[in-house]
Amino acid sequence: MTATVSPSFSSKDEIHLAYSRLKNLTQQTPFPTIEERRQCLQRLQAALLVNEEPLLDALLADFGHRAPQESRLLELIPLMGEIKHAKRHLSKWMKASRRRVHISTLPGSAKVLYQPKGVVGVISPWNYPVLLSLGPLVGALAAGNRVMMKMSEFCPETNRVLRDIVNQSLGENWVEVVEGEAEIANEFSQLAFDHLLFTGSTSVGHIIMRNAAKHLTPVTLELGGKSPLLVAPSADLKDTAKKLVFGKVLNAGQTCVAPDYVFCHHDQKHTLIDYIKQELVAYYPDGVLSSDYTSLINARQLDRLKGYLDEARAAGVECDNLMPQGPVESDRKLAFHIVHQPGDELSVMQDEIFGPVLPILTYSNMDEALSYIQQRPRPLSMYLFTQQSDDQTRCEERIVSGSLVINHTLIQVAQADLPFGGIGASGMGSYHAEEGFRTFSHSKSVLRKRGPNTLALLRPPYRRRMHKLIAKYWPFL
């Protein structure tokens, strides 16, 4: 296949032209075959494998410090799993669903056909620029759509390689790549897409939804928020610390489903912190100077996190650096800090932290902790560490969250057969797995009537015997 290289768009006119071209292609071929969709996924998979090293190098360049092994683990492996899962299950997903018809319609048949929506817009963030741009692309292509992708301006090197991957594998007949800052993103979200998926902050999510409303464009919003980690009295604290550190420090905590704050029993707190310190030393023996410790994406994010700590200290809240074996910061790296029992009014408890800062709250009983979580905006993820099945049942039933993970952190994102999405302030809608295919498909009902027109028996005048029978027996029809 010879692919036409599409440019990086920087003007509103070019964005509208690209959208119109994809819209025309969709009208010409509104229902791509399963072979065409599988070929797209196969070519995307092959291009990812060929460009693995350029991608890892680009991610390192954009972040400043991000170990290639970490990028592979967090972005490429989950993405490859999504592609393989979609290829394996696509025929089942595409198969029309047979439905029953009412007795009045017999003889007849009914089905639900999963039709491509058309042109899908994807707006991806900077924290996982590969996974969160190509992940939605997998679901949209599997559903038979064309896609316009708006990538983050904070990852120019990664965007360059991603554009090469998309052009090599798909060409401009399937995907257009758009780059630009806030003005371009604002214009992009006002296009009359058939579906729009946005991953980012809740504040920007409000703007995206408002823009999409101009064309009644359906949206999927993946927003984040504050994901709690609840430690039950029965939890294994050493194991909890291992998995807490894993979920919180990878990518320097710049993960939408990273544990945002910890709730533990007041008798557990000091032991848990000691285990966290041990894990941090094992991960990063030289503290922030360790080559495996990821940088914050830019100085603005570093200043924001330091501002949380300064505000907490000014309010008399204790903040501890748990990585004393090196400097507090270096090359946009910030040491892992604990914030002890911060008040709800502080920014560190109002905002999604998105970095290596961890508030720890304590409770006297589990009901107190569960009530606290219930009263706050619904989280994208909740983590529970317990050895008691009753605790799991209580969390399943009482806490409404995008996902619930028992005795681990972060791993739900890499499950190719589970949907991913938030609820309330943490988002709406989901993708990944079969749910992603459904998100990007229109479930169209198709009804076929055969044989004589039995409904003619129901026509006026209503004084006929048939309507007297209906009046008597309608509850049983």
Short mmCIF file of C-alpha atoms in Angstrom, two decimals:
data_model
loop_
_atom_site.label_atom_id
_atom_site.label_comp_id
_atom_site.label_asym_id
_atom_site.label_seq_id
_atom_site.Cartn_x
_atom_site.Cartn_y
_atom_site.Cartn_z
CA MET A 1 0.00 0.00 0.00
CA THR A 2 1.29 3.45 -0.91
CA ALA A 3 0.09 5.93 1.68
CA THR A 4 -0.29 9.63 1.08
CA VAL A 5 1.45 11.64 3.76
CA SER A 6 -0.96 14.02 5.46
CA PRO A 7 0.46 17.26 6.82
CA SER A 8 0.36 18.68 10.32
CA PHE A 9 -2.59 21.06 10.35
CA SER A 10 -2.11 24.47 11.84
CA SER A 11 -5.06 26.43 10.49
CA LYS A 12 -8.80 26.23 10.93
CA ASP A 13 -9.39 26.06 7.18
CA GLU A 14 -7.16 23.03 6.79
CA ILE A 15 -8.93 21.25 9.65
CA HIS A 16 -12.33 21.82 8.05
CA LEU A 17 -11.05 20.62 4.67
CA ALA A 18 -9.69 17.44 6.24
CA TYR A 19 -12.99 16.82 8.00
CA SER A 20 -14.96 17.33 4.79
CA ARG A 21 -12.71 14.92 2.91
CA LEU A 22 -13.16 12.18 5.51
CA LYS A 23 -16.90 12.83 5.56
CA ASN A 24 -17.06 12.35 1.79
CA LEU A 25 -15.09 9.09 2.05
CA THR A 26 -17.51 7.87 4.71
CA GLN A 27 -20.48 8.62 2.47
CA GLN A 28 -18.86 6.75 -0.41
CA THR A 29 -18.04 3.69 1.74
CA PRO A 30 -20.35 3.81 4.76
CA PHE A 31 -19.88 0.17 5.83
CA PRO A 32 -16.29 -1.12 5.46
CA THR A 33 -16.05 -4.89 5.32
CA ILE A 34 -14.58 -6.99 8.09
CA GLU A 35 -11.57 -7.67 5.84
CA GLU A 36 -10.91 -3.93 5.43
CA ARG A 37 -11.14 -3.34 9.17
CA ARG A 38 -8.86 -6.25 10.01
CA GLN A 39 -6.33 -5.06 7.46
CA CYS A 40 -6.29 -1.62 9.10
CA LEU A 41 -5.65 -3.16 12.50
CA GLN A 42 -3.01 -5.52 11.13
CA ARG A 43 -1.14 -2.73 9.37
CA LEU A 44 -1.29 -0.56 12.50
CA GLN A 45 0.13 -3.43 14.56
CA ALA A 46 2.95 -3.98 12.07
CA ALA A 47 3.83 -0.27 11.95
CA LEU A 48 4.00 -0.15 15.75
CA LEU A 49 6.48 -3.03 15.82
CA VAL A 50 8.67 -1.45 13.12
CA ASN A 51 8.65 1.92 14.91
CA GLU A 52 9.13 0.70 18.48
CA GLU A 53 12.57 2.23 18.98
CA PRO A 54 11.72 5.61 17.36
CA LEU A 55 8.64 5.79 19.57
CA LEU A 56 10.55 5.03 22.76
CA ASP A 57 13.23 7.56 21.83
CA ALA A 58 10.60 10.21 21.09
CA LEU A 59 8.86 9.64 24.43
CA LEU A 60 12.20 9.99 26.20
CA ALA A 61 12.85 13.26 24.37
CA ASP A 62 9.42 14.71 25.17
CA PHE A 63 9.48 13.81 28.87
CA GLY A 64 13.16 14.56 29.42
CA HIS A 65 13.53 11.47 31.61
CA ARG A 66 11.31 8.47 31.00
CA ALA A 67 12.87 5.03 30.89
CA PRO A 68 12.17 3.24 27.58
CA GLN A 69 11.27 0.12 29.57
CA GLU A 70 8.59 2.10 31.41
CA SER A 71 7.19 3.50 28.17
CA ARG A 72 7.03 0.02 26.69
CA LEU A 73 5.33 -1.35 29.79
CA LEU A 74 2.77 1.44 30.15
CA GLU A 75 1.97 2.29 26.54
CA LEU A 76 3.04 -0.25 23.93
CA ILE A 77 2.14 -3.51 25.68
CA PRO A 78 -1.45 -2.48 26.59
CA LEU A 79 -1.95 -1.01 23.11
CA MET A 80 -0.75 -4.17 21.39
CA GLY A 81 -3.12 -6.17 23.59
CA GLU A 82 -6.05 -4.01 22.46
CA ILE A 83 -5.21 -4.49 18.79
CA LYS A 84 -4.89 -8.27 19.11
CA HIS A 85 -8.12 -8.49 21.11
CA ALA A 86 -10.04 -6.44 18.52
CA LYS A 87 -8.75 -8.56 15.64
CA ARG A 88 -9.65 -11.77 17.45
CA HIS A 89 -13.21 -10.75 18.35
CA LEU A 90 -14.19 -8.45 15.50
CA SER A 91 -16.37 -10.98 13.66
CA LYS A 92 -18.39 -11.62 16.83
CA TRP A 93 -18.77 -7.91 17.54
CA MET A 94 -19.92 -7.14 14.00
CA LYS A 95 -22.49 -9.91 13.91
CA ALA A 96 -26.03 -8.55 13.94
CA SER A 97 -28.00 -9.33 17.10
CA ARG A 98 -31.25 -11.21 16.48
CA ARG A 99 -34.31 -9.92 18.36
CA ARG A 100 -37.89 -11.12 18.83
CA VAL A 101 -40.86 -9.50 17.14
CA HIS A 102 -44.24 -8.82 18.70
CA ILE A 103 -47.05 -11.28 17.96
CA SER A 104 -48.83 -8.59 15.95
CA THR A 105 -45.88 -8.42 13.53
CA LEU A 106 -45.70 -12.14 12.74
CA PRO A 107 -44.52 -13.44 10.40
CA GLY A 108 -41.48 -11.18 10.55
CA SER A 109 -37.92 -10.84 11.82
CA ALA A 110 -35.87 -8.26 13.69
CA LYS A 111 -32.20 -7.60 14.32
CA VAL A 112 -29.83 -4.93 15.56
CA LEU A 113 -27.15 -3.94 13.06
CA TYR A 114 -23.96 -2.31 14.36
CA GLN A 115 -23.29 0.42 11.84
CA PRO A 116 -20.22 2.70 11.73
CA LYS A 117 -21.07 6.15 13.05
CA GLY A 118 -18.95 7.90 10.40
CA VAL A 119 -16.17 10.34 11.30
CA VAL A 120 -14.88 10.08 14.87
CA GLY A 121 -12.84 12.78 16.58
CA VAL A 122 -10.22 11.84 19.18
CA ILE A 123 -8.51 14.41 21.43
CA SER A 124 -5.61 12.84 23.32
CA PRO A 125 -3.54 14.17 26.27
CA TRP A 126 0.20 14.39 26.90
CA ASN A 127 0.63 11.93 29.77
CA TYR A 128 0.26 8.76 27.66
CA PRO A 129 0.48 10.16 24.13
CA VAL A 130 0.73 6.78 22.39
CA LEU A 131 -1.80 4.70 24.32
CA LEU A 132 -4.42 7.44 24.64
CA SER A 133 -4.32 8.39 20.97
CA LEU A 134 -3.98 5.01 19.28
CA GLY A 135 -6.11 3.15 21.84
CA PRO A 136 -9.33 4.94 20.84
CA LEU A 137 -8.23 4.64 17.20
CA VAL A 138 -8.31 0.84 17.53
CA GLY A 139 -11.94 0.84 18.67
CA ALA A 140 -12.99 3.40 16.08
CA LEU A 141 -11.35 1.48 13.21
CA ALA A 142 -12.79 -1.83 14.40
CA ALA A 143 -16.22 -0.22 14.24
CA GLY A 144 -15.53 0.90 10.65
CA ASN A 145 -15.08 4.64 11.15
CA ARG A 146 -12.73 7.28 9.77
CA VAL A 147 -10.85 9.20 12.46
CA MET A 148 -9.43 12.67 13.06
CA MET A 149 -6.89 12.77 15.89
CA LYS A 150 -5.91 15.93 17.77
CA MET A 151 -2.65 15.21 19.58
CA SER A 152 -1.13 17.14 22.46
CA GLU A 153 1.18 20.00 21.60
CA PHE A 154 3.39 19.03 24.56
CA CYS A 155 4.69 15.88 22.83
CA PRO A 156 6.03 17.07 19.44
CA GLU A 157 8.61 14.30 18.99
CA THR A 158 6.13 11.56 19.80
CA ASN A 159 3.54 13.16 17.52
CA ARG A 160 6.01 13.11 14.65
CA VAL A 161 6.55 9.35 15.02
CA LEU A 162 2.84 8.71 15.53
CA ARG A 163 2.09 10.55 12.31
CA ASP A 164 4.60 8.35 10.51
CA ILE A 165 2.99 5.23 11.98
CA VAL A 166 -0.50 6.32 10.95
CA ASN A 167 0.61 7.30 7.45
CA GLN A 168 2.56 4.09 6.91
CA SER A 169 -0.25 1.85 8.08
CA LEU A 170 -3.47 3.63 7.17
CA GLY A 171 -2.91 6.67 4.98
CA GLU A 172 -5.25 9.63 4.77
CA ASN A 173 -8.19 7.50 3.59
CA TRP A 174 -8.71 6.46 7.20
CA VAL A 175 -7.04 8.92 9.57
CA GLU A 176 -6.04 12.57 9.71
CA VAL A 177 -3.61 13.83 12.35
CA VAL A 178 -4.02 17.34 13.73
CA GLU A 179 -1.61 19.27 15.94
CA GLY A 180 -1.89 22.67 17.54
CA GLU A 181 -2.50 24.50 20.78
CA ALA A 182 -5.69 25.45 22.61
CA GLU A 183 -7.18 27.46 19.73
CA ILE A 184 -6.88 24.50 17.36
CA ALA A 185 -8.28 22.10 19.98
CA ASN A 186 -11.25 24.42 20.50
CA GLU A 187 -11.95 24.55 16.75
CA PHE A 188 -11.47 20.80 16.44
CA SER A 189 -14.08 20.06 19.12
CA GLN A 190 -16.65 22.18 17.28
CA LEU A 191 -16.58 20.06 14.12
CA ALA A 192 -19.74 18.09 13.38
CA PHE A 193 -18.25 14.72 14.28
CA ASP A 194 -20.42 11.64 14.46
CA HIS A 195 -18.73 10.91 17.80
CA LEU A 196 -16.09 12.72 19.84
CA LEU A 197 -13.80 11.15 22.45
CA PHE A 198 -11.82 13.42 24.76
CA THR A 199 -9.26 12.41 27.37
CA GLY A 200 -8.10 15.14 29.74
CA SER A 201 -9.07 17.32 32.67
CA THR A 202 -12.58 17.83 34.00
CA SER A 203 -12.36 21.59 33.45
CA VAL A 204 -11.56 21.17 29.74
CA GLY A 205 -14.19 18.42 29.55
CA HIS A 206 -16.85 21.07 30.25
CA ILE A 207 -15.62 23.07 27.23
CA ILE A 208 -15.51 20.00 24.98
CA MET A 209 -19.05 19.01 25.88
CA ARG A 210 -20.33 22.54 25.35
CA ASN A 211 -18.68 22.72 21.91
CA ALA A 212 -19.99 19.29 20.91
CA ALA A 213 -23.52 20.31 21.89
CA LYS A 214 -23.63 22.76 18.96
CA HIS A 215 -24.04 19.79 16.60
CA LEU A 216 -25.54 17.38 19.18
CA THR A 217 -22.37 15.34 18.77
CA PRO A 218 -22.33 12.34 21.16
CA VAL A 219 -19.28 12.43 23.41
CA THR A 220 -17.16 10.06 25.44
CA LEU A 221 -15.29 11.92 28.17
CA GLU A 222 -12.37 10.29 30.01
CA LEU A 223 -11.59 12.81 32.73
CA GLY A 224 -9.96 11.40 35.85
CA GLY A 225 -10.46 13.06 39.21
CA LYS A 226 -9.40 11.80 42.62
CA SER A 227 -9.13 8.00 42.75
CA PRO A 228 -9.06 6.79 46.38
CA LEU A 229 -7.09 3.86 47.75
CA LEU A 230 -8.82 2.36 50.76
CA VAL A 231 -6.82 0.14 53.11
CA ALA A 232 -9.07 -2.14 55.16
CA PRO A 233 -8.01 -3.27 58.66
CA SER A 234 -7.40 -6.78 57.31
CA ALA A 235 -5.03 -5.64 54.52
CA ASP A 236 -1.50 -6.98 54.15
CA LEU A 237 0.36 -3.67 54.58
CA LYS A 238 3.62 -4.77 52.98
CA ASP A 239 1.79 -5.98 49.87
CA THR A 240 -0.34 -2.83 49.89
CA ALA A 241 2.77 -0.63 49.90
CA LYS A 242 4.31 -2.56 47.00
CA LYS A 243 1.28 -2.12 44.80
CA LEU A 244 0.57 1.43 45.94
CA VAL A 245 4.08 2.54 44.95
CA PHE A 246 3.74 0.71 41.63
CA GLY A 247 0.55 2.59 40.77
CA LYS A 248 1.62 5.96 42.10
CA VAL A 249 5.22 6.46 40.94
CA LEU A 250 5.19 4.97 37.44
CA ASN A 251 5.21 7.87 34.98
CA ALA A 252 5.84 10.05 38.05
CA GLY A 253 2.19 9.72 39.01
CA GLN A 254 1.08 11.41 35.77
CA THR A 255 -1.69 8.84 35.31
CA CYS A 256 -5.42 9.48 35.40
CA VAL A 257 -6.06 6.30 37.40
CA ALA A 258 -3.10 6.66 39.79
CA PRO A 259 -4.10 6.45 43.46
CA ASP A 260 -4.79 10.07 44.38
CA TYR A 261 -5.10 9.71 48.14
CA VAL A 262 -4.93 6.91 50.71
CA PHE A 263 -7.42 6.13 53.44
CA CYS A 264 -6.14 3.77 56.15
CA HIS A 265 -6.97 2.94 59.77
CA HIS A 266 -5.07 5.24 62.14
CA ASP A 267 -3.25 2.20 63.63
CA GLN A 268 -1.91 1.24 60.18
CA LYS A 269 -0.51 4.57 59.08
CA HIS A 270 3.07 4.51 60.37
CA THR A 271 3.68 0.91 59.35
CA LEU A 272 2.30 1.57 55.88
CA ILE A 273 4.56 4.62 55.44
CA ASP A 274 7.61 2.60 56.53
CA TYR A 275 6.85 -0.01 53.88
CA ILE A 276 6.35 2.72 51.27
CA LYS A 277 9.80 4.09 52.07
CA GLN A 278 11.32 0.64 51.63
CA GLU A 279 9.67 0.24 48.24
CA LEU A 280 10.82 3.66 47.05
CA VAL A 281 14.44 2.82 47.93
CA ALA A 282 14.13 -0.47 46.04
CA TYR A 283 12.71 1.33 42.98
CA TYR A 284 14.96 4.37 43.03
CA PRO A 285 18.12 3.88 45.16
CA ASP A 286 19.44 7.33 44.14
CA GLY A 287 16.14 9.12 44.67
CA VAL A 288 15.24 11.60 41.97
CA LEU A 289 18.70 11.16 40.45
CA SER A 290 17.80 7.58 39.49
CA SER A 291 17.64 7.21 35.72
CA ASP A 292 14.41 5.20 35.99
CA TYR A 293 12.52 8.01 37.76
CA THR A 294 10.35 9.86 35.25
CA SER A 295 10.34 13.63 34.88
CA LEU A 296 7.27 15.82 34.99
CA ILE A 297 6.30 16.86 31.48
CA ASN A 298 7.14 20.57 31.93
CA ALA A 299 8.04 23.23 34.49
CA ARG A 300 4.40 24.28 34.85
CA GLN A 301 3.46 20.86 36.25
CA LEU A 302 6.42 20.92 38.64
CA ASP A 303 5.45 24.36 39.94
CA ARG A 304 1.84 23.25 40.39
CA LEU A 305 2.85 20.30 42.58
CA LYS A 306 5.28 22.37 44.62
CA GLY A 307 2.46 24.85 45.10
CA TYR A 308 0.31 22.12 46.67
CA LEU A 309 3.08 21.37 49.16
CA ASP A 310 3.69 25.05 49.94
CA GLU A 311 -0.01 25.66 50.54
CA ALA A 312 -0.29 22.63 52.82
CA ARG A 313 2.76 23.64 54.87
CA ALA A 314 1.43 27.20 55.19
CA ALA A 315 -1.76 25.71 56.63
CA GLY A 316 0.25 23.82 59.24
CA VAL A 317 -0.01 20.42 57.51
CA GLU A 318 3.01 18.13 57.75
CA CYS A 319 4.57 17.11 54.41
CA ASP A 320 7.34 14.47 54.34
CA ASN A 321 9.82 13.70 51.57
CA LEU A 322 10.02 9.89 51.44
CA MET A 323 13.06 9.93 49.13
CA PRO A 324 15.72 11.60 51.33
CA GLN A 325 18.59 9.80 49.60
CA GLY A 326 18.78 12.54 46.97
CA PRO A 327 17.76 16.17 46.32
CA VAL A 328 14.11 17.17 46.54
CA GLU A 329 14.05 18.00 42.84
CA SER A 330 16.27 17.73 39.78
CA ASP A 331 15.64 18.03 36.04
CA ARG A 332 11.85 18.44 36.49
CA LYS A 333 11.78 15.47 38.87
CA LEU A 334 10.10 15.92 42.25
CA ALA A 335 10.71 13.57 45.17
CA PHE A 336 7.78 11.50 46.42
CA HIS A 337 5.99 13.38 49.23
CA ILE A 338 3.41 12.35 51.80
CA VAL A 339 0.88 14.96 52.96
CA HIS A 340 -0.49 14.06 56.39
CA GLN A 341 -4.21 14.51 57.00
CA PRO A 342 -4.76 17.58 54.78
CA GLY A 343 -8.01 19.48 55.10
CA ASP A 344 -10.60 19.27 52.35
CA GLU A 345 -10.20 22.97 51.60
CA LEU A 346 -6.60 22.55 50.40
CA SER A 347 -5.86 22.31 46.68
CA VAL A 348 -4.17 18.94 47.17
CA MET A 349 -7.59 17.56 48.18
CA GLN A 350 -9.58 19.51 45.61
CA ASP A 351 -7.58 18.90 42.42
CA GLU A 352 -6.44 15.75 40.70
CA ILE A 353 -2.82 15.59 41.84
CA PHE A 354 -1.21 14.00 38.78
CA GLY A 355 2.24 13.67 40.32
CA PRO A 356 4.34 12.11 43.12
CA VAL A 357 2.41 13.69 46.01
CA LEU A 358 0.20 11.47 48.16
CA PRO A 359 -2.23 12.64 50.88
CA ILE A 360 -2.85 10.09 53.63
CA LEU A 361 -6.09 10.25 55.62
CA THR A 362 -7.01 8.03 58.55
CA TYR A 363 -10.30 6.58 59.76
CA SER A 364 -11.60 4.88 62.89
CA ASN A 365 -13.94 2.49 61.10
CA MET A 366 -14.61 1.48 57.49
CA ASP A 367 -18.06 3.06 57.37
CA GLU A 368 -16.45 6.44 58.07
CA ALA A 369 -14.10 6.00 55.11
CA LEU A 370 -16.81 4.72 52.77
CA SER A 371 -19.09 7.63 53.66
CA TYR A 372 -16.29 10.11 52.96
CA ILE A 373 -15.72 8.62 49.48
CA GLN A 374 -19.47 8.46 48.77
CA GLN A 375 -19.91 12.15 49.49
CA ARG A 376 -17.31 13.22 46.94
CA PRO A 377 -17.35 13.28 43.13
CA ARG A 378 -17.43 9.79 41.66
CA PRO A 379 -13.89 8.60 40.91
CA LEU A 380 -12.51 7.09 37.72
CA SER A 381 -11.03 4.23 39.76
CA MET A 382 -11.17 2.99 43.31
CA TYR A 383 -8.63 0.69 44.92
CA LEU A 384 -9.41 -1.55 47.89
CA PHE A 385 -6.88 -3.58 49.83
CA THR A 386 -8.49 -6.20 52.03
CA GLN A 387 -8.51 -9.89 52.92
CA GLN A 388 -12.25 -9.89 53.63
CA SER A 389 -14.84 -10.57 50.94
CA ASP A 390 -17.39 -8.50 52.89
CA ASP A 391 -15.27 -5.39 52.34
CA GLN A 392 -15.28 -6.02 48.60
CA THR A 393 -19.05 -6.43 48.57
CA ARG A 394 -19.54 -3.17 50.47
CA CYS A 395 -17.35 -1.28 48.01
CA GLU A 396 -19.02 -2.87 45.00
CA GLU A 397 -22.45 -1.87 46.26
CA ARG A 398 -21.82 1.48 47.95
CA ILE A 399 -19.17 3.22 45.83
CA VAL A 400 -20.02 4.24 42.27
CA SER A 401 -16.78 4.47 40.29
CA GLY A 402 -15.48 3.85 36.80
CA SER A 403 -13.66 0.73 38.01
CA LEU A 404 -12.91 -1.09 41.25
CA VAL A 405 -9.61 -2.93 41.69
CA ILE A 406 -9.07 -5.28 44.61
CA ASN A 407 -5.55 -5.70 46.02
CA HIS A 408 -3.71 -4.04 43.16
CA THR A 409 -3.42 -0.73 41.30
CA LEU A 410 -3.30 0.45 37.69
CA ILE A 411 -3.62 -2.97 36.06
CA GLN A 412 -7.25 -2.45 34.99
CA VAL A 413 -6.07 -0.21 32.13
CA ALA A 414 -4.20 -3.11 30.51
CA GLN A 415 -7.16 -5.52 30.49
CA ALA A 416 -8.15 -5.82 26.84
CA ASP A 417 -11.52 -7.42 27.65
CA LEU A 418 -12.69 -4.84 30.20
CA PRO A 419 -14.33 -1.48 29.39
CA PHE A 420 -12.62 1.69 30.56
CA GLY A 421 -14.50 4.83 31.48
CA GLY A 422 -15.65 7.14 34.23
CA ILE A 423 -18.94 8.33 35.64
CA GLY A 424 -20.08 11.76 36.73
CA ALA A 425 -17.15 14.12 37.25
CA SER A 426 -14.73 11.41 36.12
CA GLY A 427 -16.33 11.13 32.69
CA MET A 428 -19.05 9.49 30.67
CA GLY A 429 -19.10 6.57 28.30
CA SER A 430 -16.43 3.92 27.87
CA TYR A 431 -14.13 2.33 25.35
CA HIS A 432 -11.76 -0.68 25.17
CA ALA A 433 -13.02 -4.19 24.44
CA GLU A 434 -16.50 -4.84 23.03
CA GLU A 435 -17.81 -1.73 24.79
CA GLY A 436 -15.41 0.36 22.69
CA PHE A 437 -16.77 -1.18 19.51
CA ARG A 438 -20.32 -0.39 20.67
CA THR A 439 -19.34 3.18 21.62
CA PHE A 440 -18.20 3.90 18.06
CA SER A 441 -21.11 2.03 16.42
CA HIS A 442 -24.73 2.98 15.91
CA SER A 443 -27.09 0.22 17.06
CA LYS A 444 -29.63 0.34 14.25
CA SER A 445 -32.83 -1.69 14.54
CA VAL A 446 -33.89 -3.50 11.38
CA LEU A 447 -37.42 -4.94 11.16
CA ARG A 448 -38.64 -7.05 8.25
CA LYS A 449 -42.32 -7.94 7.82
CA ARG A 450 -43.28 -10.91 5.69
CA GLY A 451 -46.57 -12.46 4.63
CA PRO A 452 -50.05 -10.93 4.91
CA ASN A 453 -50.68 -7.58 6.56
CA THR A 454 -52.11 -8.83 9.88
CA LEU A 455 -52.11 -5.28 11.23
CA ALA A 456 -54.98 -4.54 8.84
CA LEU A 457 -57.18 -6.35 11.34
CA LEU A 458 -56.49 -3.54 13.78
CA ARG A 459 -57.65 -0.66 11.60
CA PRO A 460 -60.77 1.40 12.32
CA PRO A 461 -63.69 1.30 12.77
CA TYR A 462 -62.98 0.35 16.38
CA ARG A 463 -66.46 -1.03 17.03
CA ARG A 464 -65.55 -4.27 15.30
CA ARG A 465 -65.28 -7.60 17.17
CA MET A 466 -61.45 -7.62 16.93
CA HIS A 467 -61.17 -4.52 19.11
CA LYS A 468 -63.57 -5.91 21.65
CA LEU A 469 -61.28 -8.94 21.95
CA ILE A 470 -58.22 -6.69 22.27
CA ALA A 471 -59.90 -4.68 25.02
CA LYS A 472 -60.52 -7.90 26.92
CA TYR A 473 -57.19 -9.69 26.38
CA TRP A 474 -54.61 -6.89 25.79
CA PRO A 475 -52.69 -7.53 29.04
CA PHE A 476 -51.74 -10.97 27.65
CA LEU A 477 -50.59 -9.83 24.20
#
